[in-house]
Coordinates of C-alpha atoms in Angstrom, one line a residue:
Chain A
M285 CA -10.5 -9.7 2.0
S286 CA -11.3 -6.0 2.0
P287 CA -10.3 -3.5 4.6
D288 CA -12.9 -1.5 6.3
T289 CA -15.8 -2.9 4.3
A290 CA -17.8 -2.9 7.5
T291 CA -18.0 0.9 7.7
G292 CA -18.4 3.8 5.3
D293 CA -21.3 2.6 3.2
P294 CA -22.3 5.8 1.5
S295 CA -26.0 4.9 1.5
V296 CA -27.9 7.4 3.7
R297 CA -25.2 9.0 5.8
H298 CA -26.1 12.6 6.4
T299 CA -29.1 13.4 8.6
P300 CA -30.1 16.9 9.6
A301 CA -28.5 17.9 12.9
V302 CA -30.5 18.7 16.0
E303 CA -29.0 21.5 17.9
A304 CA -29.2 21.8 21.7
T305 CA -32.2 24.1 21.4
G306 CA -34.1 21.3 19.6
E307 CA -34.0 23.3 16.4
I308 CA -33.3 21.1 13.3
T309 CA -30.6 22.6 11.2
D310 CA -29.0 21.4 7.9
T311 CA -25.4 22.3 8.8
L312 CA -23.1 19.7 7.4
L313 CA -19.8 21.0 8.5
E314 CA -18.9 23.6 11.1
T315 CA -15.6 24.8 12.5
R316 CA -15.5 26.7 15.8
G317 CA -12.4 28.8 16.7
L318 CA -10.2 26.6 14.5
R319 CA -6.5 27.5 14.8
K320 CA -3.4 25.9 13.4
E321 CA 0.1 27.0 14.2
F322 CA 3.3 25.8 12.6
G323 CA 6.1 26.8 15.0
G324 CA 5.6 30.5 15.5
F325 CA 3.5 30.9 12.3
T326 CA -0.3 30.9 12.5
A327 CA -1.7 29.5 9.3
V328 CA -5.3 29.3 10.4
D329 CA -6.5 31.7 13.1
D330 CA -9.8 31.4 14.9
V331 CA -11.8 30.3 11.8
N332 CA -15.6 29.8 12.2
F333 CA -16.8 28.3 9.0
S334 CA -19.9 26.3 8.2
I335 CA -21.3 24.5 5.2
E336 CA -24.9 23.5 4.7
A337 CA -25.9 20.2 3.1
G338 CA -25.9 20.6 -0.7
E339 CA -24.2 24.0 -0.6
L340 CA -21.4 24.9 -3.0
R341 CA -18.9 27.2 -1.4
C342 CA -15.7 28.6 -2.9
L343 CA -12.8 29.5 -0.7
I344 CA -10.5 32.2 -2.1
G345 CA -7.7 34.3 -0.9
P346 CA -4.1 35.2 -1.7
N347 CA -1.3 32.6 -1.5
G348 CA -0.5 31.9 2.1
A349 CA -4.0 32.8 3.3
G350 CA -4.5 29.4 4.9
K351 CA -6.9 27.8 2.4
S352 CA -5.2 24.5 1.9
T353 CA -4.4 24.3 5.6
L354 CA -8.1 24.7 6.4
L355 CA -8.9 21.9 4.0
K356 CA -6.3 19.7 5.5
L357 CA -7.7 20.4 8.9
I358 CA -11.2 19.4 7.7
T359 CA -9.8 16.1 6.2
G360 CA -7.8 15.4 9.4
T361 CA -4.4 15.5 7.6
Y362 CA -3.5 18.2 10.1
R363 CA -4.7 18.3 13.7
P364 CA -5.7 21.8 14.9
T365 CA -3.7 23.6 17.6
S366 CA -7.1 24.5 19.1
G367 CA -10.7 24.7 18.1
K368 CA -13.3 22.1 17.1
I369 CA -14.7 20.6 13.9
Y370 CA -18.2 19.3 13.8
Y371 CA -19.5 17.1 10.9
D372 CA -23.1 16.0 10.7
G373 CA -23.6 17.2 14.2
R374 CA -20.7 15.3 15.8
D375 CA -17.3 16.4 17.0
I376 CA -14.8 14.9 14.5
T377 CA -11.8 16.9 15.7
A378 CA -10.0 13.8 17.0
V379 CA -11.3 11.4 14.3
D380 CA -8.7 9.8 12.0
P381 CA -8.7 11.0 8.3
H382 CA -9.8 7.7 6.9
E383 CA -12.8 7.6 9.2
R384 CA -13.8 11.1 8.2
V385 CA -13.8 9.8 4.6
Q386 CA -16.0 6.8 5.7
R387 CA -18.4 9.4 7.2
G388 CA -18.7 11.2 3.9
I389 CA -15.9 13.7 3.5
S390 CA -14.0 13.3 0.3
M391 CA -11.1 15.3 -1.3
K392 CA -9.4 16.0 -4.6
F393 CA -5.8 17.1 -4.1
Q394 CA -4.2 20.2 -5.6
V395 CA -1.8 18.3 -7.8
P396 CA -3.6 15.5 -9.7
S397 CA -3.1 12.5 -7.5
V398 CA -3.9 9.4 -9.5
Y399 CA -2.1 6.1 -9.6
G400 CA -0.1 6.6 -12.7
D401 CA 0.9 3.0 -13.3
L402 CA -2.7 1.8 -12.9
T403 CA -5.3 1.8 -15.6
V404 CA -8.3 4.2 -15.4
R405 CA -10.5 1.2 -14.4
E406 CA -8.1 0.1 -11.7
N407 CA -7.9 3.6 -10.4
V408 CA -11.6 3.9 -10.0
R409 CA -11.9 0.4 -8.6
L410 CA -9.8 1.3 -5.6
P411 CA -12.3 3.7 -3.8
V412 CA -15.3 1.6 -4.9
Q413 CA -14.0 -1.8 -3.8
R414 CA -14.1 -0.6 -0.2
F415 CA -17.8 -0.8 0.0
A416 CA -19.1 -2.5 -3.1
G417 CA -18.5 -6.0 -4.7
G418 CA -19.6 -8.1 -7.6
D419 CA -22.1 -6.5 -10.1
E420 CA -22.6 -3.5 -7.9
R421 CA -18.9 -2.7 -8.0
R422 CA -18.7 -3.1 -11.8
R423 CA -21.7 -0.9 -12.2
R424 CA -20.4 1.9 -10.0
V425 CA -17.0 1.7 -11.7
D426 CA -18.6 2.0 -15.1
D427 CA -20.8 4.9 -14.0
A428 CA -17.8 6.8 -12.5
I429 CA -15.7 6.3 -15.6
A430 CA -18.6 7.5 -17.8
A431 CA -19.4 10.5 -15.6
A432 CA -15.7 11.5 -15.8
G433 CA -15.9 11.4 -19.6
L434 CA -13.4 8.7 -19.8
S435 CA -15.4 5.9 -21.5
G436 CA -13.0 4.2 -23.9
Y437 CA -10.0 4.9 -21.8
E438 CA -10.7 2.2 -19.2
A439 CA -7.5 0.2 -20.1
V440 CA -5.2 3.2 -20.5
E441 CA -2.7 3.9 -17.7
A442 CA -3.6 7.1 -15.8
S443 CA -0.1 8.6 -16.4
A444 CA -0.9 8.6 -20.2
L445 CA -4.0 10.8 -19.7
S446 CA -3.8 14.6 -20.2
H447 CA -3.7 16.9 -17.2
G448 CA -7.4 17.7 -17.7
Q449 CA -8.4 14.1 -17.9
Q450 CA -6.4 13.3 -14.8
Q451 CA -8.3 16.1 -13.0
Q452 CA -11.6 14.6 -14.2
L453 CA -10.4 11.1 -13.2
E454 CA -9.5 12.2 -9.7
I455 CA -12.8 14.1 -9.2
G456 CA -14.5 10.9 -10.5
M457 CA -12.7 8.8 -7.9
A458 CA -13.5 11.2 -5.1
A459 CA -17.2 11.3 -6.2
S460 CA -17.4 7.5 -6.5
L461 CA -17.3 7.4 -2.7
E462 CA -20.7 9.2 -2.9
P463 CA -19.6 11.8 -0.3
D464 CA -21.9 14.3 1.3
L465 CA -19.0 16.8 1.3
L466 CA -16.4 17.0 -1.5
L467 CA -13.3 19.2 -1.1
L468 CA -11.6 20.3 -4.3
D469 CA -8.2 22.0 -4.1
E470 CA -7.7 24.1 -7.3
P471 CA -9.5 21.8 -9.7
V472 CA -8.9 23.9 -12.8
A473 CA -5.3 25.0 -12.3
G474 CA -3.4 24.6 -15.5
L475 CA -6.5 23.7 -17.6
D476 CA -7.6 25.3 -20.9
V477 CA -11.0 27.0 -21.3
A478 CA -12.7 23.9 -22.6
E479 CA -11.4 21.7 -19.8
R480 CA -12.3 24.3 -17.3
E481 CA -15.9 24.4 -18.7
A482 CA -16.1 20.6 -18.4
I483 CA -15.0 20.7 -14.8
A484 CA -17.5 23.5 -14.0
E485 CA -20.3 21.5 -15.6
R486 CA -19.2 18.3 -13.7
V487 CA -19.1 20.1 -10.3
T488 CA -22.4 21.8 -10.9
R489 CA -24.0 18.5 -11.9
L490 CA -22.7 16.7 -8.9
N491 CA -23.9 19.5 -6.7
G492 CA -27.3 19.8 -8.3
T493 CA -28.4 16.2 -9.0
E494 CA -26.5 14.3 -6.3
D495 CA -26.8 17.0 -3.7
I496 CA -23.1 16.8 -2.8
A497 CA -21.9 19.9 -0.9
F498 CA -18.6 21.4 -2.1
V499 CA -15.8 23.5 -0.8
V500 CA -13.7 24.6 -3.7
I501 CA -10.4 26.4 -3.4
E502 CA -9.7 28.2 -6.6
H503 CA -7.9 31.3 -7.9
D504 CA -9.7 31.4 -11.2
T505 CA -12.4 34.0 -10.5
E506 CA -14.3 33.2 -13.7
F507 CA -14.6 29.6 -12.5
V508 CA -15.6 30.8 -9.1
A509 CA -18.3 33.1 -10.5
E510 CA -19.6 30.3 -12.7
I511 CA -20.1 27.7 -9.9
A512 CA -20.3 29.3 -6.5
D513 CA -23.4 29.8 -4.3
E514 CA -21.3 31.5 -1.6
V515 CA -17.7 32.7 -1.4
T516 CA -15.5 32.8 1.7
V517 CA -12.4 35.0 1.6
L518 CA -9.5 34.0 3.8
H519 CA -6.7 36.4 4.5
N520 CA -3.8 35.9 6.9
G521 CA -5.5 32.7 8.2
E522 CA -8.7 34.5 9.1
V523 CA -12.1 34.7 7.5
F524 CA -12.0 38.1 5.9
R525 CA -15.4 38.2 4.1
E526 CA -18.3 35.9 3.3
G527 CA -21.0 36.5 0.8
S528 CA -22.2 36.0 -2.8
I529 CA -19.7 36.3 -5.6
E530 CA -21.2 39.7 -6.6
E531 CA -20.8 41.0 -3.0
I532 CA -17.2 39.7 -2.9
E533 CA -16.3 41.1 -6.3
S534 CA -17.6 44.5 -5.4
D535 CA -15.9 44.6 -2.0
A536 CA -13.1 47.2 -2.0
D537 CA -11.2 45.6 0.8
V538 CA -11.3 42.2 -1.0
Q539 CA -10.0 43.8 -4.2
R540 CA -7.3 45.4 -2.2
I541 CA -6.0 42.2 -0.6
Y542 CA -6.8 39.7 -3.3
L543 CA -8.0 41.0 -6.7
G544 CA -5.2 43.6 -6.9
G545 CA -7.6 46.6 -7.4
D546 CA -7.1 50.1 -6.0
T547 CA -8.7 51.2 -2.8
Chain B
M181 CA 2.9 -2.9 -13.0
A182 CA 1.1 -4.8 -15.7
T183 CA -2.2 -3.5 -17.0
E184 CA -5.3 -5.7 -16.9
T185 CA -8.9 -5.2 -17.8
E186 CA -11.2 -6.1 -15.0
T187 CA -13.5 -8.6 -16.5
T188 CA -14.7 -10.4 -13.4
S189 CA -14.9 -9.5 -9.8
G190 CA -15.2 -13.0 -8.6
P191 CA -14.3 -16.5 -9.4
G192 CA -15.0 -17.6 -13.0
P193 CA -13.3 -18.7 -16.2
V194 CA -10.4 -16.4 -17.1
D195 CA -9.2 -17.7 -20.4
G196 CA -12.2 -18.5 -22.4
G197 CA -11.7 -22.2 -21.6
P198 CA -14.0 -24.5 -19.7
D199 CA -15.1 -23.3 -16.3
G200 CA -13.1 -26.1 -14.6
P201 CA -11.5 -26.1 -11.2
V202 CA -8.1 -25.1 -12.6
A203 CA -9.6 -22.1 -14.4
S204 CA -11.5 -21.2 -11.2
L205 CA -8.3 -21.5 -9.1
R206 CA -6.4 -19.3 -11.6
T207 CA -8.8 -16.4 -11.0
Y208 CA -7.5 -16.2 -7.4
V209 CA -3.8 -16.3 -8.2
E210 CA -3.8 -14.1 -11.3
G211 CA -4.1 -10.4 -11.5
P212 CA -2.4 -7.1 -12.3
N213 CA 0.1 -7.4 -9.4
T214 CA 1.9 -10.5 -10.5
V215 CA 3.7 -11.6 -13.7
G216 CA 2.6 -14.8 -15.3
Q217 CA -1.1 -15.0 -16.3
S218 CA -0.8 -17.3 -19.3
R219 CA -1.0 -21.0 -19.8
P220 CA 2.7 -21.2 -21.0
F221 CA 3.7 -19.6 -17.7
W222 CA 1.8 -22.1 -15.6
A223 CA 3.1 -25.0 -17.8
G224 CA 6.6 -23.7 -17.1
F225 CA 5.8 -23.4 -13.4
V226 CA 4.7 -27.0 -13.2
V227 CA 7.8 -28.2 -15.1
A228 CA 10.0 -26.2 -12.7
V229 CA 8.3 -27.7 -9.7
L230 CA 8.6 -31.2 -11.1
A231 CA 12.2 -30.6 -11.9
L232 CA 12.8 -29.5 -8.3
A233 CA 10.9 -32.6 -7.1
A234 CA 13.2 -34.8 -9.2
Y235 CA 16.3 -33.0 -8.1
P236 CA 17.2 -35.1 -5.0
A237 CA 16.9 -38.3 -7.0
I238 CA 19.4 -36.9 -9.6
V239 CA 22.0 -35.2 -7.3
G240 CA 21.7 -37.3 -4.1
G241 CA 20.8 -36.4 -0.5
Y242 CA 23.8 -34.2 0.3
Q243 CA 23.3 -31.9 -2.6
A244 CA 19.5 -31.8 -2.0
S245 CA 20.1 -30.9 1.6
R246 CA 22.4 -28.1 0.5
F247 CA 19.9 -26.8 -2.0
S248 CA 17.1 -26.9 0.6
L249 CA 18.9 -24.1 2.4
F250 CA 18.5 -21.9 -0.6
M251 CA 14.8 -22.6 -0.7
V252 CA 14.6 -21.8 3.0
Y253 CA 16.1 -18.4 2.2
A254 CA 13.4 -17.9 -0.5
F255 CA 10.8 -17.4 2.3
L256 CA 13.0 -14.5 3.5
G257 CA 13.2 -13.1 0.0
L258 CA 9.5 -13.4 -0.4
S259 CA 8.9 -11.6 2.9
L260 CA 10.9 -8.6 1.7
S261 CA 9.2 -8.6 -1.7
L262 CA 5.9 -8.4 0.1
V263 CA 6.7 -5.6 2.5
W264 CA 9.0 -3.6 0.1
G265 CA 7.9 -4.6 -3.3
Y266 CA 4.1 -4.5 -2.6
A267 CA 3.7 -2.1 0.3
G268 CA 6.7 0.2 -0.2
I269 CA 8.3 -0.5 3.2
L270 CA 12.0 -0.9 2.6
S271 CA 13.0 -3.0 5.6
F272 CA 16.5 -4.0 6.6
G273 CA 15.0 -5.8 9.5
Q274 CA 13.7 -9.0 7.9
V275 CA 16.6 -10.9 9.5
V276 CA 15.5 -9.6 12.9
F277 CA 12.3 -11.7 12.5
F278 CA 14.3 -14.5 10.9
G279 CA 16.7 -14.6 13.8
V280 CA 14.1 -14.2 16.6
A281 CA 12.1 -17.0 15.1
G282 CA 15.2 -19.2 14.8
Y283 CA 16.2 -18.6 18.4
T284 CA 12.5 -19.1 19.6
F285 CA 12.4 -22.4 17.7
G286 CA 15.7 -23.4 19.2
V287 CA 14.8 -22.6 22.8
V288 CA 11.4 -24.3 22.7
A289 CA 12.7 -27.4 20.7
V290 CA 15.7 -27.9 22.9
N291 CA 13.5 -27.8 26.0
F292 CA 10.7 -29.9 24.6
A293 CA 12.6 -32.3 22.3
T294 CA 9.5 -34.5 21.6
P295 CA 7.6 -34.4 18.3
A296 CA 4.8 -32.4 19.9
G297 CA 7.3 -30.0 21.5
I298 CA 9.1 -29.5 18.2
T299 CA 5.7 -29.0 16.4
A300 CA 4.9 -26.3 19.0
A301 CA 8.4 -24.8 18.5
F302 CA 7.7 -24.5 14.8
F303 CA 4.6 -22.5 15.3
A304 CA 6.1 -20.6 18.3
G305 CA 9.0 -19.5 16.0
I306 CA 6.7 -18.1 13.3
V307 CA 4.5 -16.4 15.9
G308 CA 7.7 -15.0 17.5
G309 CA 8.8 -13.5 14.2
A310 CA 5.3 -12.1 13.5
L311 CA 5.0 -10.7 17.0
M312 CA 8.4 -9.0 16.8
A313 CA 7.3 -7.4 13.5
A314 CA 3.9 -6.4 14.9
V315 CA 5.5 -4.6 17.9
L316 CA 8.2 -2.9 15.8
G317 CA 5.7 -2.0 13.1
Y318 CA 3.1 -0.6 15.5
F319 CA 5.5 1.9 17.0
M320 CA 6.9 2.9 13.6
F321 CA 3.7 3.2 11.6
Y322 CA 1.4 4.6 14.3
G323 CA 4.3 6.8 15.4
G324 CA 4.3 8.5 12.0
V325 CA 7.7 7.0 10.8
R326 CA 7.8 6.9 7.0
D327 CA 10.1 6.2 4.1
V328 CA 13.8 6.1 4.7
Y329 CA 13.4 6.4 8.5
V330 CA 11.7 3.0 8.5
T331 CA 14.8 1.6 6.7
I332 CA 17.1 3.2 9.3
I333 CA 15.1 2.0 12.3
T334 CA 14.9 -1.6 11.0
L335 CA 18.6 -1.5 10.2
V336 CA 19.4 -0.3 13.7
S337 CA 17.1 -3.0 15.2
T338 CA 19.2 -5.6 13.4
L339 CA 22.5 -4.2 14.7
V340 CA 21.1 -3.9 18.3
L341 CA 20.0 -7.6 18.2
H342 CA 23.4 -8.6 16.9
T343 CA 25.1 -6.8 19.7
F344 CA 22.6 -8.1 22.3
M345 CA 22.7 -11.8 21.2
A346 CA 26.5 -11.8 21.0
Q347 CA 26.8 -11.1 24.7
T348 CA 24.5 -13.9 25.8
A349 CA 27.4 -16.3 26.6
G350 CA 27.0 -16.5 30.3
D351 CA 25.0 -19.0 32.3
E352 CA 22.4 -16.4 33.1
W353 CA 21.4 -16.6 29.5
T354 CA 20.2 -20.1 29.7
V355 CA 16.5 -20.7 29.2
G356 CA 15.7 -24.1 30.7
K357 CA 18.0 -26.5 29.0
A358 CA 18.8 -24.1 26.2
A359 CA 21.9 -21.9 26.4
L360 CA 21.8 -19.0 24.1
G361 CA 25.6 -19.3 23.7
G362 CA 26.6 -15.7 23.0
F363 CA 28.7 -15.3 19.8
N364 CA 29.1 -19.0 19.4
G365 CA 25.3 -19.4 19.1
M366 CA 23.0 -22.2 20.0
P367 CA 23.9 -25.7 18.8
T368 CA 22.1 -29.1 19.2
I369 CA 18.7 -27.8 17.9
P370 CA 16.7 -30.8 16.9
N371 CA 15.5 -31.6 13.4
L372 CA 12.0 -30.6 12.5
A373 CA 9.2 -33.0 13.4
F374 CA 5.4 -32.8 13.2
G375 CA 3.0 -34.8 15.3
V376 CA 3.0 -36.5 18.6
E377 CA 5.1 -39.4 20.0
G378 CA 4.1 -42.6 18.2
A379 CA 2.5 -40.7 15.3
A380 CA 5.2 -38.3 14.2
V381 CA 6.9 -37.3 10.9
R382 CA 10.5 -36.4 11.3
F383 CA 12.3 -34.5 8.6
G384 CA 15.8 -35.6 7.7
S385 CA 17.8 -34.3 4.7
V386 CA 15.6 -35.4 1.7
S387 CA 12.3 -35.3 3.5
F388 CA 13.2 -31.9 4.8
Y389 CA 13.9 -30.8 1.2
Y390 CA 10.4 -32.0 0.1
L391 CA 8.7 -30.3 3.1
V392 CA 10.4 -27.0 2.2
L393 CA 9.5 -27.4 -1.5
V394 CA 5.8 -28.0 -0.6
L395 CA 5.8 -25.0 1.8
L396 CA 7.5 -22.8 -0.7
V397 CA 5.1 -23.6 -3.6
G398 CA 2.1 -23.2 -1.2
T399 CA 3.5 -19.9 0.2
Y400 CA 4.1 -18.5 -3.3
L401 CA 0.6 -19.3 -4.5
G402 CA -0.9 -18.0 -1.3
L403 CA 1.0 -14.7 -1.7
R404 CA -0.1 -14.4 -5.3
A405 CA -3.7 -14.7 -4.1
L406 CA -3.1 -12.1 -1.4
V407 CA -1.4 -9.5 -3.6
N408 CA -4.1 -9.9 -6.3
S409 CA -7.0 -9.7 -3.9
D410 CA -8.8 -6.4 -2.9
Y411 CA -6.4 -6.2 0.0
G412 CA -3.4 -6.6 -2.2
R413 CA -4.6 -3.8 -4.4
V414 CA -4.8 -1.5 -1.4
M415 CA -1.3 -2.6 -0.4
V416 CA -0.1 -1.5 -3.8
A417 CA -2.1 1.8 -3.6
V418 CA -0.4 2.5 -0.2
R419 CA 3.0 1.9 -1.9
E420 CA 2.2 4.3 -4.7
D421 CA 0.5 7.1 -2.7
E422 CA -0.3 6.9 1.0
D423 CA -2.2 10.1 1.2
R424 CA -4.4 9.4 -1.8
T425 CA -5.2 6.0 -0.4
R426 CA -6.1 7.4 3.0
M427 CA -8.5 9.8 1.3
F428 CA -10.4 6.8 -0.1
G429 CA -11.2 5.8 3.5
Y430 CA -8.5 3.1 4.0
D431 CA -6.6 2.8 7.3
V432 CA -3.1 3.1 5.8
E433 CA -1.3 2.5 9.1
R434 CA -3.2 -0.7 9.7
V435 CA -2.6 -1.9 6.2
K436 CA 1.1 -1.4 6.6
L437 CA 1.1 -3.0 10.0
V438 CA -0.7 -6.1 8.7
V439 CA 1.6 -6.4 5.7
F440 CA 4.7 -5.9 8.0
T441 CA 3.4 -8.6 10.4
V442 CA 2.7 -11.1 7.6
G443 CA 6.2 -10.3 6.3
G444 CA 7.6 -11.0 9.9
A445 CA 5.8 -14.3 9.9
L446 CA 7.3 -15.3 6.6
A447 CA 10.7 -14.3 7.7
G448 CA 10.0 -16.2 10.9
L449 CA 9.1 -19.3 8.9
S450 CA 12.4 -18.9 7.1
G451 CA 14.3 -18.6 10.4
V452 CA 12.6 -21.7 11.9
L453 CA 13.5 -23.8 8.9
Y454 CA 17.0 -22.4 8.9
A455 CA 17.6 -23.4 12.6
A456 CA 16.1 -26.8 11.9
W457 CA 18.2 -27.3 8.8
G458 CA 21.5 -26.6 10.4
N459 CA 20.5 -27.5 14.0
Y460 CA 22.1 -24.3 14.9
V461 CA 21.5 -20.5 15.1
S462 CA 23.9 -17.7 16.0
P463 CA 24.1 -13.9 16.1
Q464 CA 25.6 -14.1 12.6
V465 CA 22.0 -14.0 11.3
F466 CA 21.8 -10.4 12.6
E467 CA 25.0 -9.3 10.8
L468 CA 24.9 -6.5 8.4
A469 CA 26.2 -8.7 5.5
F470 CA 23.3 -11.1 6.1
A471 CA 20.8 -8.3 6.6
S472 CA 21.8 -6.9 3.2
L473 CA 21.2 -10.2 1.3
P474 CA 17.4 -10.0 1.2
V475 CA 17.6 -6.5 -0.3
I476 CA 20.0 -7.9 -3.0
W477 CA 17.8 -10.9 -3.7
A478 CA 14.7 -8.7 -4.1
S479 CA 16.5 -6.1 -6.1
V480 CA 18.1 -8.5 -8.6
G481 CA 15.0 -10.6 -9.1
G482 CA 12.5 -7.8 -9.1
R483 CA 11.0 -6.7 -5.8
K484 CA 7.6 -6.1 -7.3
T485 CA 7.4 -9.8 -8.4
L486 CA 7.1 -12.6 -5.9
L487 CA 8.6 -15.0 -8.5
G488 CA 11.6 -12.7 -9.0
A489 CA 12.4 -12.5 -5.3
A490 CA 12.1 -16.2 -4.8
A491 CA 14.0 -17.2 -7.9
A492 CA 16.7 -14.7 -7.4
T493 CA 17.2 -15.8 -3.8
I494 CA 17.7 -19.4 -4.8
G495 CA 19.8 -18.5 -7.8
I496 CA 22.1 -16.0 -6.0
E497 CA 22.5 -18.3 -3.0
F498 CA 23.3 -21.2 -5.2
F499 CA 25.9 -19.1 -7.0
R500 CA 27.3 -17.6 -3.8
N501 CA 27.6 -21.0 -2.1
S502 CA 29.2 -22.6 -5.1
L503 CA 31.8 -19.8 -5.4
G504 CA 32.4 -19.6 -1.7
G505 CA 34.6 -17.3 0.4
E506 CA 34.8 -13.5 0.5
W507 CA 34.8 -13.3 -3.3
A508 CA 31.3 -14.5 -3.4
L509 CA 30.2 -11.6 -1.3
V510 CA 32.1 -9.2 -3.5
A511 CA 30.5 -10.7 -6.6
V512 CA 27.0 -10.3 -5.1
G513 CA 27.8 -6.7 -4.2
V514 CA 28.8 -6.1 -7.8
L515 CA 25.6 -7.8 -9.0
L516 CA 23.6 -5.4 -6.9
L517 CA 25.3 -2.4 -8.3
V518 CA 24.9 -3.6 -11.9
F519 CA 21.2 -4.2 -11.3
V520 CA 20.5 -1.0 -9.4
L521 CA 22.1 1.0 -12.2
G522 CA 21.2 -1.1 -15.3
L523 CA 18.0 -2.9 -14.5
P524 CA 16.4 -1.3 -11.5
G525 CA 13.2 -3.3 -11.9
G526 CA 15.0 -6.6 -11.7
I527 CA 15.4 -9.6 -14.0
V528 CA 12.0 -11.1 -13.9
P529 CA 9.9 -8.0 -14.8
W530 CA 12.4 -7.3 -17.6
V531 CA 12.1 -10.8 -19.0
H532 CA 8.4 -10.7 -18.7
D533 CA 8.1 -7.3 -20.5
R534 CA 10.7 -8.2 -23.1
Y535 CA 9.6 -11.7 -24.0
L536 CA 6.1 -12.3 -22.6
G537 CA 4.6 -8.8 -22.2
F538 CA 2.9 -8.8 -25.5
R539 CA 1.6 -12.3 -25.3
T540 CA -2.1 -11.9 -25.8
D541 CA -3.2 -15.5 -25.4
A542 CA -6.6 -15.8 -23.8
G543 CA -5.3 -15.6 -20.3
G544 CA -2.8 -12.8 -20.8
P545 CA -3.3 -9.1 -20.2
A546 CA -5.3 -7.4 -22.9
P547 CA -3.6 -4.5 -24.8
P548 CA -4.9 -1.0 -23.9
E549 CA -8.2 -0.4 -25.6
S550 CA -7.2 3.1 -26.6
A551 CA -3.6 2.5 -27.5
E552 CA -4.3 3.7 -31.0
N553 CA -6.1 6.8 -29.9
P554 CA -3.7 9.7 -30.4
E555 CA -5.5 11.8 -27.8
V556 CA -4.6 9.4 -25.1
T557 CA -0.9 10.3 -25.1
D558 CA -1.5 13.9 -25.8
S559 CA -0.7 15.1 -22.3

């Protein structure tokens, strides 16, 4: 018995969208006028944001800028006050979070969120068992463990892993769903240089060889510079700037609000 | 939770022994979510079942009938172990489903006191318990109620039903021939029977004992298969981290509703057997003292082990019944305090870890591969 095995097979999910004009676009995710209020506080304010298939986008901004809220709106954890979210050409604003995952959106939480009492193998088995059984399941689990650099740790309880290994494990679990879009919330927070390099290499590889699009929230500007195609700066819940890392780093206004430079 | 290396994903030999039907069966009822994966465990299990089977011949029909009530309660203990221990839903409302099923069985069986009618009443009671759980669970889980608020709502449901059933003394609370009876309850519920007139099996004291024993062993093994299945692993994942599990594409609310409904059916089975055992059901089944007992059984035995919940239910009820009176309740309360403070995991997991945890016979859990790797614990 396996819940939801009928849906969410990751094989061939994303197809290029056809806009009303008949023009074929490769937009994977798009938000239009997205707004989220908590009481009187507006966390996300009229955000228009889009991701192309296979793109790697970093989302930066000061604390309280609305980055994590935007990610939770994309995953469906929060429902927007107003605005729409389109994924793969379809309106998913009212779609439940687990169905969004089945459609190809996956996420790694800010705090490593692995099942501490389960072994590494049991952890990876959970996402995989939803759509794969038998030898296929075993192969996918083995591949995910190897890709996370955790071969030899299969029978170790996840709580015994280091912080960096837990981050790798969680990225491996999220990637084992073979998503089209992977959302990472601060994947290198609290990691040392070597661990950060390993995560950067992993993200770049997943993006390059498996064509997974990424939205990465990160404060570590070196990490952002290393991996990002494009950077979006959020400030006070609004999109403040978008551009390449060079453009963002040299933008005086961005330095003023985020990087702490003089203006 | 015990660790286990996934060696197979389907039926097959588990202990290096011959690929016989027993070995094949064991793959379904063994896994990381239950204690007892070894041959000695199963040998002990068979001995215990045989001892229970021999019990009526040793102690006589009266004592056997008395003991069968404790086994009837074990279904209630198992229901809470399933919803609380495996899915993380601490319910004080298992007695709601127990009582609703008992009353449903009583009303149908009193009105249709033929073997076919009583058979229908048996299933109606279980469905009644499951339906009650499904309705309550639907509004709670899809209404976004979580954690301690589920406990409060289920507790309040218990108290509401107690108040409601206690005021059903009037003639207007008569369903056909069955008077609900208010605080005095509903007497003259017939014994359990299966079949149709002319080809029926009726269950008196000793035969009822054996029926309950067979149902209990079957339920225990069935639940072991459930919690070690793919679905069982998702249940445990929901217990450990709902948000993480949802982000793997699982419908967490539906999983909780299904588990809660199955728990309601189990509690319902317990309630039906209870009403048939005593030929009686009353609002006392909705009292706070009775509603607390499943929590105590599961806590003392170990809520995350089906065996612990079932064994503790039988043991505590045997002890409580033998001691009798108010002091029995005080003693059980003290027992709960001692276990919550001193052994929060419960007896069975403690015994398993202490005496059986490192048993590495062919069927047991393998030690962690990297236990000797110092990097592993360098976190």
